[in-house]
PDB file of N, CA and C in Angstrom:
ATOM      1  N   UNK A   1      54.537 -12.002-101.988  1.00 86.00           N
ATOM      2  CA  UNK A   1      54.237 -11.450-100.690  1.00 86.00           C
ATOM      3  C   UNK A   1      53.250 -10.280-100.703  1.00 86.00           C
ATOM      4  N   UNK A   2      53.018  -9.375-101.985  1.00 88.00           N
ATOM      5  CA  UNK A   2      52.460  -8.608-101.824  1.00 88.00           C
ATOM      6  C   UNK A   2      50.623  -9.213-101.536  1.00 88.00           C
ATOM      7  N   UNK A   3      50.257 -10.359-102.104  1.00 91.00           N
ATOM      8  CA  UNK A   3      48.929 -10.768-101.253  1.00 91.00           C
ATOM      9  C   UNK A   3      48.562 -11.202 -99.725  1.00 91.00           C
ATOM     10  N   UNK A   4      50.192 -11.686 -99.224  1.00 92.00           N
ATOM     11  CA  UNK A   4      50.423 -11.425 -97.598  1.00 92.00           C
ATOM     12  C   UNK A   4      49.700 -10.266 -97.158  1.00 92.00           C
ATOM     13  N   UNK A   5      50.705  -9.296 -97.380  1.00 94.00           N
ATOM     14  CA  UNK A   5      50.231  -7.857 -97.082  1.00 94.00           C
ATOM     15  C   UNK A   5      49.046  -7.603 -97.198  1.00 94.00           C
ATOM     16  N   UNK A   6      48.481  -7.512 -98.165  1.00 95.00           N
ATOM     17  CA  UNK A   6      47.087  -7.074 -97.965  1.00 95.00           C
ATOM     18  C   UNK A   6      46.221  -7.747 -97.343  1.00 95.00           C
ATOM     19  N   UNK A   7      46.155  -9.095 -96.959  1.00 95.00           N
ATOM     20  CA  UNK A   7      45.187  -9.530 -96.726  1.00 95.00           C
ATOM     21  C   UNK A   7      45.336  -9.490 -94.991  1.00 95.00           C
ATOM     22  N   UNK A   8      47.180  -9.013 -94.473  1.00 96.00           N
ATOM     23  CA  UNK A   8      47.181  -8.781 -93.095  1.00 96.00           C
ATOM     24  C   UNK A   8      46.241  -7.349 -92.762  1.00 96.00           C
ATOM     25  N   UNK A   9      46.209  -6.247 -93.977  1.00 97.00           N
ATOM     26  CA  UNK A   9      45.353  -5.061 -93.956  1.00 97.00           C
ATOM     27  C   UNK A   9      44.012  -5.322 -93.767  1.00 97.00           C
ATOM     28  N   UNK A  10      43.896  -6.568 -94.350  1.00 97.00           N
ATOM     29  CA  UNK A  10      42.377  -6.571 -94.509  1.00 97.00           C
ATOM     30  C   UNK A  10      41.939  -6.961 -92.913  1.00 97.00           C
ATOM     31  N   UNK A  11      42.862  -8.025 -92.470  1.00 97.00           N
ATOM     32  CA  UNK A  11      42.352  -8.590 -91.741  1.00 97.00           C
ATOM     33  C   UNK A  11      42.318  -7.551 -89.974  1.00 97.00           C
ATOM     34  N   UNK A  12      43.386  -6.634 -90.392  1.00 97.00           N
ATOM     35  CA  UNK A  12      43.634  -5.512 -89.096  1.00 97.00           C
ATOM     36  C   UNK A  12      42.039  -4.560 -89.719  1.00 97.00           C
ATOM     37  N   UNK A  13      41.297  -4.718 -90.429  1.00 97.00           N
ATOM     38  CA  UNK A  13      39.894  -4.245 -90.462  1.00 97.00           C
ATOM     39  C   UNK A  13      39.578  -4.715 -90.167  1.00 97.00           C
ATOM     40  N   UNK A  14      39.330  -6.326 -89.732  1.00 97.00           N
ATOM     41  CA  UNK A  14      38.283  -7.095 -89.291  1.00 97.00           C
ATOM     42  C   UNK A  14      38.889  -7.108 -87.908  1.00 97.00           C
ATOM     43  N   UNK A  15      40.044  -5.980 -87.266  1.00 97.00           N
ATOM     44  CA  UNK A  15      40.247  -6.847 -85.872  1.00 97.00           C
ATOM     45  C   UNK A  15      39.532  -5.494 -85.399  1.00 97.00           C
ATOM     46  N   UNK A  16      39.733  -4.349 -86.346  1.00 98.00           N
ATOM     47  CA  UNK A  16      38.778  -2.951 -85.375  1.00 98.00           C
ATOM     48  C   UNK A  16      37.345  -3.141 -85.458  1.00 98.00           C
ATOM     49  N   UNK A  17      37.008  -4.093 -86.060  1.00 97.00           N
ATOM     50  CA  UNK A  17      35.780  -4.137 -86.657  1.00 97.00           C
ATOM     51  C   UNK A  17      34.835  -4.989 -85.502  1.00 97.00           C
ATOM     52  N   UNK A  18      35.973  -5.996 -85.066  1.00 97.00           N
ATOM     53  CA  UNK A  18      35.814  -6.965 -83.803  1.00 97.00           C
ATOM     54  C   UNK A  18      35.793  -5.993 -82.542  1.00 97.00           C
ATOM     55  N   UNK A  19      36.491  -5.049 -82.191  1.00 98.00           N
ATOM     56  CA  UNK A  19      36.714  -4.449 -81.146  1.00 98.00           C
ATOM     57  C   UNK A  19      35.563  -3.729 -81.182  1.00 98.00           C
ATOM     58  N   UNK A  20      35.180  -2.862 -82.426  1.00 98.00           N
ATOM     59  CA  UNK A  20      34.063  -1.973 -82.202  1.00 98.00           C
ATOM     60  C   UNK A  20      32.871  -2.726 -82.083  1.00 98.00           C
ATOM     61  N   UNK A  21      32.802  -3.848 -82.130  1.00 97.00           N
ATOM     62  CA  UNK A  21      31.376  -4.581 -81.598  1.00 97.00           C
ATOM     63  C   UNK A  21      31.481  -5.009 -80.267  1.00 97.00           C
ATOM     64  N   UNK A  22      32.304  -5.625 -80.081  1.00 97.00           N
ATOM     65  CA  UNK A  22      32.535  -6.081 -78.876  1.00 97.00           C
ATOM     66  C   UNK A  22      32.143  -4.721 -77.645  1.00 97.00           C
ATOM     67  N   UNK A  23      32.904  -3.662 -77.813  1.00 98.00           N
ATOM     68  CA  UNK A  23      32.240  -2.468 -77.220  1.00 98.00           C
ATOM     69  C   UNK A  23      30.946  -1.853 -77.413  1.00 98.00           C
ATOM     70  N   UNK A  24      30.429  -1.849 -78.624  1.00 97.00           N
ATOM     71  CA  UNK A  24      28.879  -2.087 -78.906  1.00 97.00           C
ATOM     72  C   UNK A  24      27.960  -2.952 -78.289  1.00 97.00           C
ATOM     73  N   UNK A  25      28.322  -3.948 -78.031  1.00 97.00           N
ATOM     74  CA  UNK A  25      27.860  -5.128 -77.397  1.00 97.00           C
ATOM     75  C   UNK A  25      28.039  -5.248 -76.062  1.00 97.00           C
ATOM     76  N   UNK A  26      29.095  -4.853 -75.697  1.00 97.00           N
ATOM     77  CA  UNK A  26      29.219  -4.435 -73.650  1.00 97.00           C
ATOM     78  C   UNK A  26      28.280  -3.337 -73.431  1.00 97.00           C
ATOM     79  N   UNK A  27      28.266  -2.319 -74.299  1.00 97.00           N
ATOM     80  CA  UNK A  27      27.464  -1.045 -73.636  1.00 97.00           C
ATOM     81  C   UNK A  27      25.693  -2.033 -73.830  1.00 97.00           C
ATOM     82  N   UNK A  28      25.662  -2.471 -74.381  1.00 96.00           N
ATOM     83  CA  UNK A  28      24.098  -3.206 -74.804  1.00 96.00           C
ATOM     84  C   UNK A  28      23.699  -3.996 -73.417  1.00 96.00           C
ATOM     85  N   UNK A  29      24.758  -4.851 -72.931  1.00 96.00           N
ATOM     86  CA  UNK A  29      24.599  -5.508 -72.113  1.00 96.00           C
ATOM     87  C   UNK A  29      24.232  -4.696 -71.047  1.00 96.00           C
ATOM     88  N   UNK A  30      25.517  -3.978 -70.771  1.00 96.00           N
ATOM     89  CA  UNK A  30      25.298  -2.791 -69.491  1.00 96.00           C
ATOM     90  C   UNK A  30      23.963  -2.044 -69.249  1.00 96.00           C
ATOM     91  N   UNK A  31      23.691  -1.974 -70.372  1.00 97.00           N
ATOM     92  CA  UNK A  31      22.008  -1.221 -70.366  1.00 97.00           C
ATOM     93  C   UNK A  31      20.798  -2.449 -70.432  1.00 97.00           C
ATOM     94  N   UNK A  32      20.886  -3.361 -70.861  1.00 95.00           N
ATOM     95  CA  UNK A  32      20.018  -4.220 -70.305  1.00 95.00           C
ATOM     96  C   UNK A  32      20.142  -4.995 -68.865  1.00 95.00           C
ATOM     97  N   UNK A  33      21.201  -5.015 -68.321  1.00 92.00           N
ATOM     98  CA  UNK A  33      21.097  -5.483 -66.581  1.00 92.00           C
ATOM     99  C   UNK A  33      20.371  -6.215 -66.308  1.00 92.00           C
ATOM    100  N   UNK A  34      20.756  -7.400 -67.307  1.00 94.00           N
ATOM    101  CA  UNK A  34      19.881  -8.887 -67.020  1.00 94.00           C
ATOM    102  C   UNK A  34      20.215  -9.868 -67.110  1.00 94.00           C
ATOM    103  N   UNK A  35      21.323 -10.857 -66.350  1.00 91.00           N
ATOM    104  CA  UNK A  35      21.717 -11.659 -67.078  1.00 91.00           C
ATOM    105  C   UNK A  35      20.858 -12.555 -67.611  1.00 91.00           C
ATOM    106  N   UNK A  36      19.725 -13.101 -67.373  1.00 93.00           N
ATOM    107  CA  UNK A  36      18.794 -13.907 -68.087  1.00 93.00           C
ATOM    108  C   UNK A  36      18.838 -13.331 -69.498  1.00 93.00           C
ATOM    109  N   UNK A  37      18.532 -11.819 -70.209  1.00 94.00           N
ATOM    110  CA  UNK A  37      18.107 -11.422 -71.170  1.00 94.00           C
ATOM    111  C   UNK A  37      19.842 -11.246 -72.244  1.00 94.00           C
ATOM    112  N   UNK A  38      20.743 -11.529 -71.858  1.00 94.00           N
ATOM    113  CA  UNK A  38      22.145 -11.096 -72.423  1.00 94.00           C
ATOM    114  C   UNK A  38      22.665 -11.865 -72.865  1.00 94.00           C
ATOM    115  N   UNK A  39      22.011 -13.220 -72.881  1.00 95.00           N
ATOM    116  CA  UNK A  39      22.349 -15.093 -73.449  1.00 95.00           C
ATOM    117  C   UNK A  39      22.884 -14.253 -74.929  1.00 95.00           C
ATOM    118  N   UNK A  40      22.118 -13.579 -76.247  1.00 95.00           N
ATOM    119  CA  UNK A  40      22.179 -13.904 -77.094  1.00 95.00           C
ATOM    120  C   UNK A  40      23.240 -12.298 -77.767  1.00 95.00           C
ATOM    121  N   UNK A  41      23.220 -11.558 -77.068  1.00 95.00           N
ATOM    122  CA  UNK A  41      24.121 -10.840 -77.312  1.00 95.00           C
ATOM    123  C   UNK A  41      25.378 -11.006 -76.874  1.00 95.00           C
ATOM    124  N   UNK A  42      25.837 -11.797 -75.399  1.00 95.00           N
ATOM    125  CA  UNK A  42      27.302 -12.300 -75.557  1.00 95.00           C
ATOM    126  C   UNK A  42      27.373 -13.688 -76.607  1.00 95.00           C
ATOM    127  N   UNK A  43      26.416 -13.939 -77.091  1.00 96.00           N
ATOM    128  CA  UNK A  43      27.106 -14.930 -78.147  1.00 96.00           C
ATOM    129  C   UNK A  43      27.315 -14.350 -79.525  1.00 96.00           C
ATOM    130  N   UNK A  44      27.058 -13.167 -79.853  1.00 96.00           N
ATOM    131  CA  UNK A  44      27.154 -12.555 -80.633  1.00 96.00           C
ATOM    132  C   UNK A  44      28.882 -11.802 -80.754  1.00 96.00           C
ATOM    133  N   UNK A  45      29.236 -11.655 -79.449  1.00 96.00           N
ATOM    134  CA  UNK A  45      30.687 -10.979 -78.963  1.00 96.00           C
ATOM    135  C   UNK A  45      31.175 -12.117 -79.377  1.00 96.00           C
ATOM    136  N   UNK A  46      31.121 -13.381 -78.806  1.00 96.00           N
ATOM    137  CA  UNK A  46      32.028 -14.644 -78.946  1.00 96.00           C
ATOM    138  C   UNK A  46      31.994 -14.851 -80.470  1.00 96.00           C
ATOM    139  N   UNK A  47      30.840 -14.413 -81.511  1.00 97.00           N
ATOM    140  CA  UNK A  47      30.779 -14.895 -82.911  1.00 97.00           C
ATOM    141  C   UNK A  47      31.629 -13.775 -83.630  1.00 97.00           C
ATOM    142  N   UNK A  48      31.794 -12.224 -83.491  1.00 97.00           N
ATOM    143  CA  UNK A  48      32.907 -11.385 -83.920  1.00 97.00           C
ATOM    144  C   UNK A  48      34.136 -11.851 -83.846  1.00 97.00           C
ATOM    145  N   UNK A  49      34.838 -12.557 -82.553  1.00 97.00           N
ATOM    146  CA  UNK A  49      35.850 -12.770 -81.991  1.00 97.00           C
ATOM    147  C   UNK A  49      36.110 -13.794 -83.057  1.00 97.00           C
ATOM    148  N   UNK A  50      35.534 -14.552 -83.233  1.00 98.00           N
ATOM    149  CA  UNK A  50      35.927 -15.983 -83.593  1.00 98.00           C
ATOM    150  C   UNK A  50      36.484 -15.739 -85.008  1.00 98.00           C
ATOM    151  N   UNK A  51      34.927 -15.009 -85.554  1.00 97.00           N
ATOM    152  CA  UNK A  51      35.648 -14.914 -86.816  1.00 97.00           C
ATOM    153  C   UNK A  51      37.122 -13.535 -87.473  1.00 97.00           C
ATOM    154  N   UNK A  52      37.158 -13.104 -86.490  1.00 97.00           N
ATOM    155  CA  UNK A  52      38.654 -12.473 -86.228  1.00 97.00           C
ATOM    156  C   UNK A  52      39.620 -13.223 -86.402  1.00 97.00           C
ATOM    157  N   UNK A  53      39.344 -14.256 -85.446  1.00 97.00           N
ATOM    158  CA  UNK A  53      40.487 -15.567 -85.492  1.00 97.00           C
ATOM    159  C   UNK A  53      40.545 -16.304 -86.536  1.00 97.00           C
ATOM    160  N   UNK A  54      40.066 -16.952 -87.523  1.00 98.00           N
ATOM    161  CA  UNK A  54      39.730 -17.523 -88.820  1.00 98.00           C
ATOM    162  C   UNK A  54      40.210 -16.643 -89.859  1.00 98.00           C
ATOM    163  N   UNK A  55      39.773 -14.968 -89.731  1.00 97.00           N
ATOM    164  CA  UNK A  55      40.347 -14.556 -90.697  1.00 97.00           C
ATOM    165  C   UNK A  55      41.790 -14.436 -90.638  1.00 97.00           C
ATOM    166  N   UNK A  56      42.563 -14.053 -89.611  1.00 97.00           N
ATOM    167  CA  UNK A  56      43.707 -14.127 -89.055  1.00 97.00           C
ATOM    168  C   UNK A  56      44.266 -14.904 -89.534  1.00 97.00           C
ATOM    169  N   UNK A  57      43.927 -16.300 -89.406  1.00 97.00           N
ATOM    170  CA  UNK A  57      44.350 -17.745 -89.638  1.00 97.00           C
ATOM    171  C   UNK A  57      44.779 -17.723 -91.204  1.00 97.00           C
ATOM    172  N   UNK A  58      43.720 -17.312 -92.112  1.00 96.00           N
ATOM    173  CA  UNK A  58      43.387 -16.955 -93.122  1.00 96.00           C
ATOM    174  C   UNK A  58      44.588 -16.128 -93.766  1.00 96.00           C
ATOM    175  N   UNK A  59      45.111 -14.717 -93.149  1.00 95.00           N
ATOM    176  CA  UNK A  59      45.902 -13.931 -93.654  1.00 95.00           C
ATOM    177  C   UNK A  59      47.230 -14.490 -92.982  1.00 95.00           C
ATOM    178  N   UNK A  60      47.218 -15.420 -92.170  1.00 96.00           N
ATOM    179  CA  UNK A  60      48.896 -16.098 -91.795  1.00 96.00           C
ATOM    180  C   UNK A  60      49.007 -17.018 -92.651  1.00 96.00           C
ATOM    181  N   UNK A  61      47.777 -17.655 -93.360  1.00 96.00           N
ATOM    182  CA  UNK A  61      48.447 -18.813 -94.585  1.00 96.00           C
ATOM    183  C   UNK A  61      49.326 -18.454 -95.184  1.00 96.00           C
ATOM    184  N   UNK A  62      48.415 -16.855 -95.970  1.00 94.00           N
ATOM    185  CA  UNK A  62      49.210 -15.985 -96.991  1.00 94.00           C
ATOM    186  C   UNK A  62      50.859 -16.437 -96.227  1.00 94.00           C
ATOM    187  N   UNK A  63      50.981 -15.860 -95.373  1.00 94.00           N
ATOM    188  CA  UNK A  63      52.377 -15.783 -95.170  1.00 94.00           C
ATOM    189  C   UNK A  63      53.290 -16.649 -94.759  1.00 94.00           C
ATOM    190  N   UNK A  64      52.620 -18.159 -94.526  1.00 95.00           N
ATOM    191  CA  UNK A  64      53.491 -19.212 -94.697  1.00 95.00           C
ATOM    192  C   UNK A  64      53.717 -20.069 -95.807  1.00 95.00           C
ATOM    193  N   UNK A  65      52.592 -19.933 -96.830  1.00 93.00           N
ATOM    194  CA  UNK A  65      52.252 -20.829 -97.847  1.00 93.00           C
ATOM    195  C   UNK A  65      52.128 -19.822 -99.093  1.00 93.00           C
ATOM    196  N   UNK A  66      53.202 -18.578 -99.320  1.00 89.00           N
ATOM    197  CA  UNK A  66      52.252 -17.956-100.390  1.00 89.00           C
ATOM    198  C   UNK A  66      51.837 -17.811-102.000  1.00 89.00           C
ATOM    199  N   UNK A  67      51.433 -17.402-102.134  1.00 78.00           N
ATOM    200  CA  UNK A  67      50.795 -17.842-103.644  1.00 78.00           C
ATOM    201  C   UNK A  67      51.855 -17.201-104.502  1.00 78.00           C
ATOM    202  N   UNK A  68      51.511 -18.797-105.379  1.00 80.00           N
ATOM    203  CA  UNK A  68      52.459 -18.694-106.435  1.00 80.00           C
ATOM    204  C   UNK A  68      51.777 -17.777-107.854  1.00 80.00           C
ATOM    205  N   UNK A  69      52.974 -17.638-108.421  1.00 74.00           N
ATOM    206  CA  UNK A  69      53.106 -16.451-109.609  1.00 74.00           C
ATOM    207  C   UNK A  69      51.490 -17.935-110.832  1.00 74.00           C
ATOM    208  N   UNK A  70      50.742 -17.145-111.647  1.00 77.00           N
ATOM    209  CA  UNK A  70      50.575 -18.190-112.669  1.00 77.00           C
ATOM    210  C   UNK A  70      51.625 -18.501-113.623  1.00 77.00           C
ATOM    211  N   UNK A  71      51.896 -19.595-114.002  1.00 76.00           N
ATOM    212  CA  UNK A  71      52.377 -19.798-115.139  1.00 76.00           C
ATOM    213  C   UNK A  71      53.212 -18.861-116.302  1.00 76.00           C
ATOM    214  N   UNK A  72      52.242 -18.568-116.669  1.00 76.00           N
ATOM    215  CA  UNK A  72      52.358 -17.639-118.063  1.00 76.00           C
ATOM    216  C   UNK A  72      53.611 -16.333-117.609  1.00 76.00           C
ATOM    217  N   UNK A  73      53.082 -15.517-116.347  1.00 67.00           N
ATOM    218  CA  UNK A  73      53.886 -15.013-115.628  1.00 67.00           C
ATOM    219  C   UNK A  73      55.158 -15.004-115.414  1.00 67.00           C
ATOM    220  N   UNK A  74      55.108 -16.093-115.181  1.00 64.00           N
ATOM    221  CA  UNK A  74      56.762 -16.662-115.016  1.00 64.00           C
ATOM    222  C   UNK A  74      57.621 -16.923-116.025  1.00 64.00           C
ATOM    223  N   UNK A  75      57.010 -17.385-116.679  1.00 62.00           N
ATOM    224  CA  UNK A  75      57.540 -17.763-118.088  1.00 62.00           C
ATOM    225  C   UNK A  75      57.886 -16.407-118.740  1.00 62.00           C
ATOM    226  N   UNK A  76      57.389 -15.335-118.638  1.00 64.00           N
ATOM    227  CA  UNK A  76      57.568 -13.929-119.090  1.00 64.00           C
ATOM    228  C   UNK A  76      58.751 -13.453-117.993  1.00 64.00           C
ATOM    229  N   UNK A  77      58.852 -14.032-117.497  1.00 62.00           N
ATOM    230  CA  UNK A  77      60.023 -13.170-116.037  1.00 62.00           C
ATOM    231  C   UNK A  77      61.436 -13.765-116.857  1.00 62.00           C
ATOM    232  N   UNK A  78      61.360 -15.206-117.320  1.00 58.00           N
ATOM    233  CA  UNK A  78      62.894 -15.471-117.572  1.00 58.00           C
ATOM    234  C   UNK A  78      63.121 -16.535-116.747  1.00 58.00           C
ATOM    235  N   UNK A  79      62.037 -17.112-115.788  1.00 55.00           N
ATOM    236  CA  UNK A  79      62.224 -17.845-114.548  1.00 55.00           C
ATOM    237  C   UNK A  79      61.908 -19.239-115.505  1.00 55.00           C
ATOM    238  N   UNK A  80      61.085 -19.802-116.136  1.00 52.00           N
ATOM    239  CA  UNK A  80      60.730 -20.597-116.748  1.00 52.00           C
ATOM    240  C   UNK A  80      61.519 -21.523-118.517  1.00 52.00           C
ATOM    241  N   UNK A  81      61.809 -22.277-118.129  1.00 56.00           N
ATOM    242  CA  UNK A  81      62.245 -22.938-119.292  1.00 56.00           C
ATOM    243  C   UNK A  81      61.330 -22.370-120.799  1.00 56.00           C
ATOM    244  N   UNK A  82      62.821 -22.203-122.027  1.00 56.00           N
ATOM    245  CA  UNK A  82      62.517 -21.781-123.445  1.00 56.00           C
ATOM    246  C   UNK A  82      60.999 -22.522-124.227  1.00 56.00           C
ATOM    247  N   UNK A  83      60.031 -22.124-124.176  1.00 57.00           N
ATOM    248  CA  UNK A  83      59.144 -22.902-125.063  1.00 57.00           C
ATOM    249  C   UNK A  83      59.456 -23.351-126.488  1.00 57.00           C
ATOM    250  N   UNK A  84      59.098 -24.619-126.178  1.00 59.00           N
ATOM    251  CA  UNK A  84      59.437 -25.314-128.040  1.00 59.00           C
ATOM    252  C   UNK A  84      58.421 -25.184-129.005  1.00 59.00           C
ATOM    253  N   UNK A  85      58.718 -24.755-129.929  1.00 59.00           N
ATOM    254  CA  UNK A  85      57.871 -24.571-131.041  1.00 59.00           C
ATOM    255  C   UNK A  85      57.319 -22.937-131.400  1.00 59.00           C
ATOM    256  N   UNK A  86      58.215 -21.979-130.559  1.00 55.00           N
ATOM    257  CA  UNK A  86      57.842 -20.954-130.669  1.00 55.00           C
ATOM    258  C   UNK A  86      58.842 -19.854-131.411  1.00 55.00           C
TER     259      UNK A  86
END
């Protein structure tokens, strides 16, 4: 679980990271007062957002599916059957 965790940290950076553009990107708009000229900066808001969501997606795997210990690891814990020949 501890790669859960971090990667929910990581990903609560990519959600301020989303917010602070998104507000970067409204004040941009607001000062250009065009909707003809603002096509490519709200698609730029919709492209932060999205990938917010993906990474999200990304750090909930962690926490339904999470990664297993390697091998060797385990075998050092006591969790793993006696090796033969050793």
């Amino acid at each position: 679980m501890p790669r859960a965790r971090h990667e929910t940290k990581v990903w609560l950076g990519t959600l301020t990271a989303a917010v602070v553009a998104t507000v970067l990107l409204q004040l941009a708009i607001w000062y250009v007062d065009d909707p003809s000229r603002v096509t490519s900066l709200e698609a730029w808001r919709f492209t932060a957002w999205r990938i917010a969501g993906i990474h999200g997606l990304v750090a909930l795997a962690y926490w339904i599916w999470p990664k297993k210990a390697p091998a060797d690891e385990r075998d050092l814990t006591g969790a793993g059957k006696e090796r033969a020949g050793r």
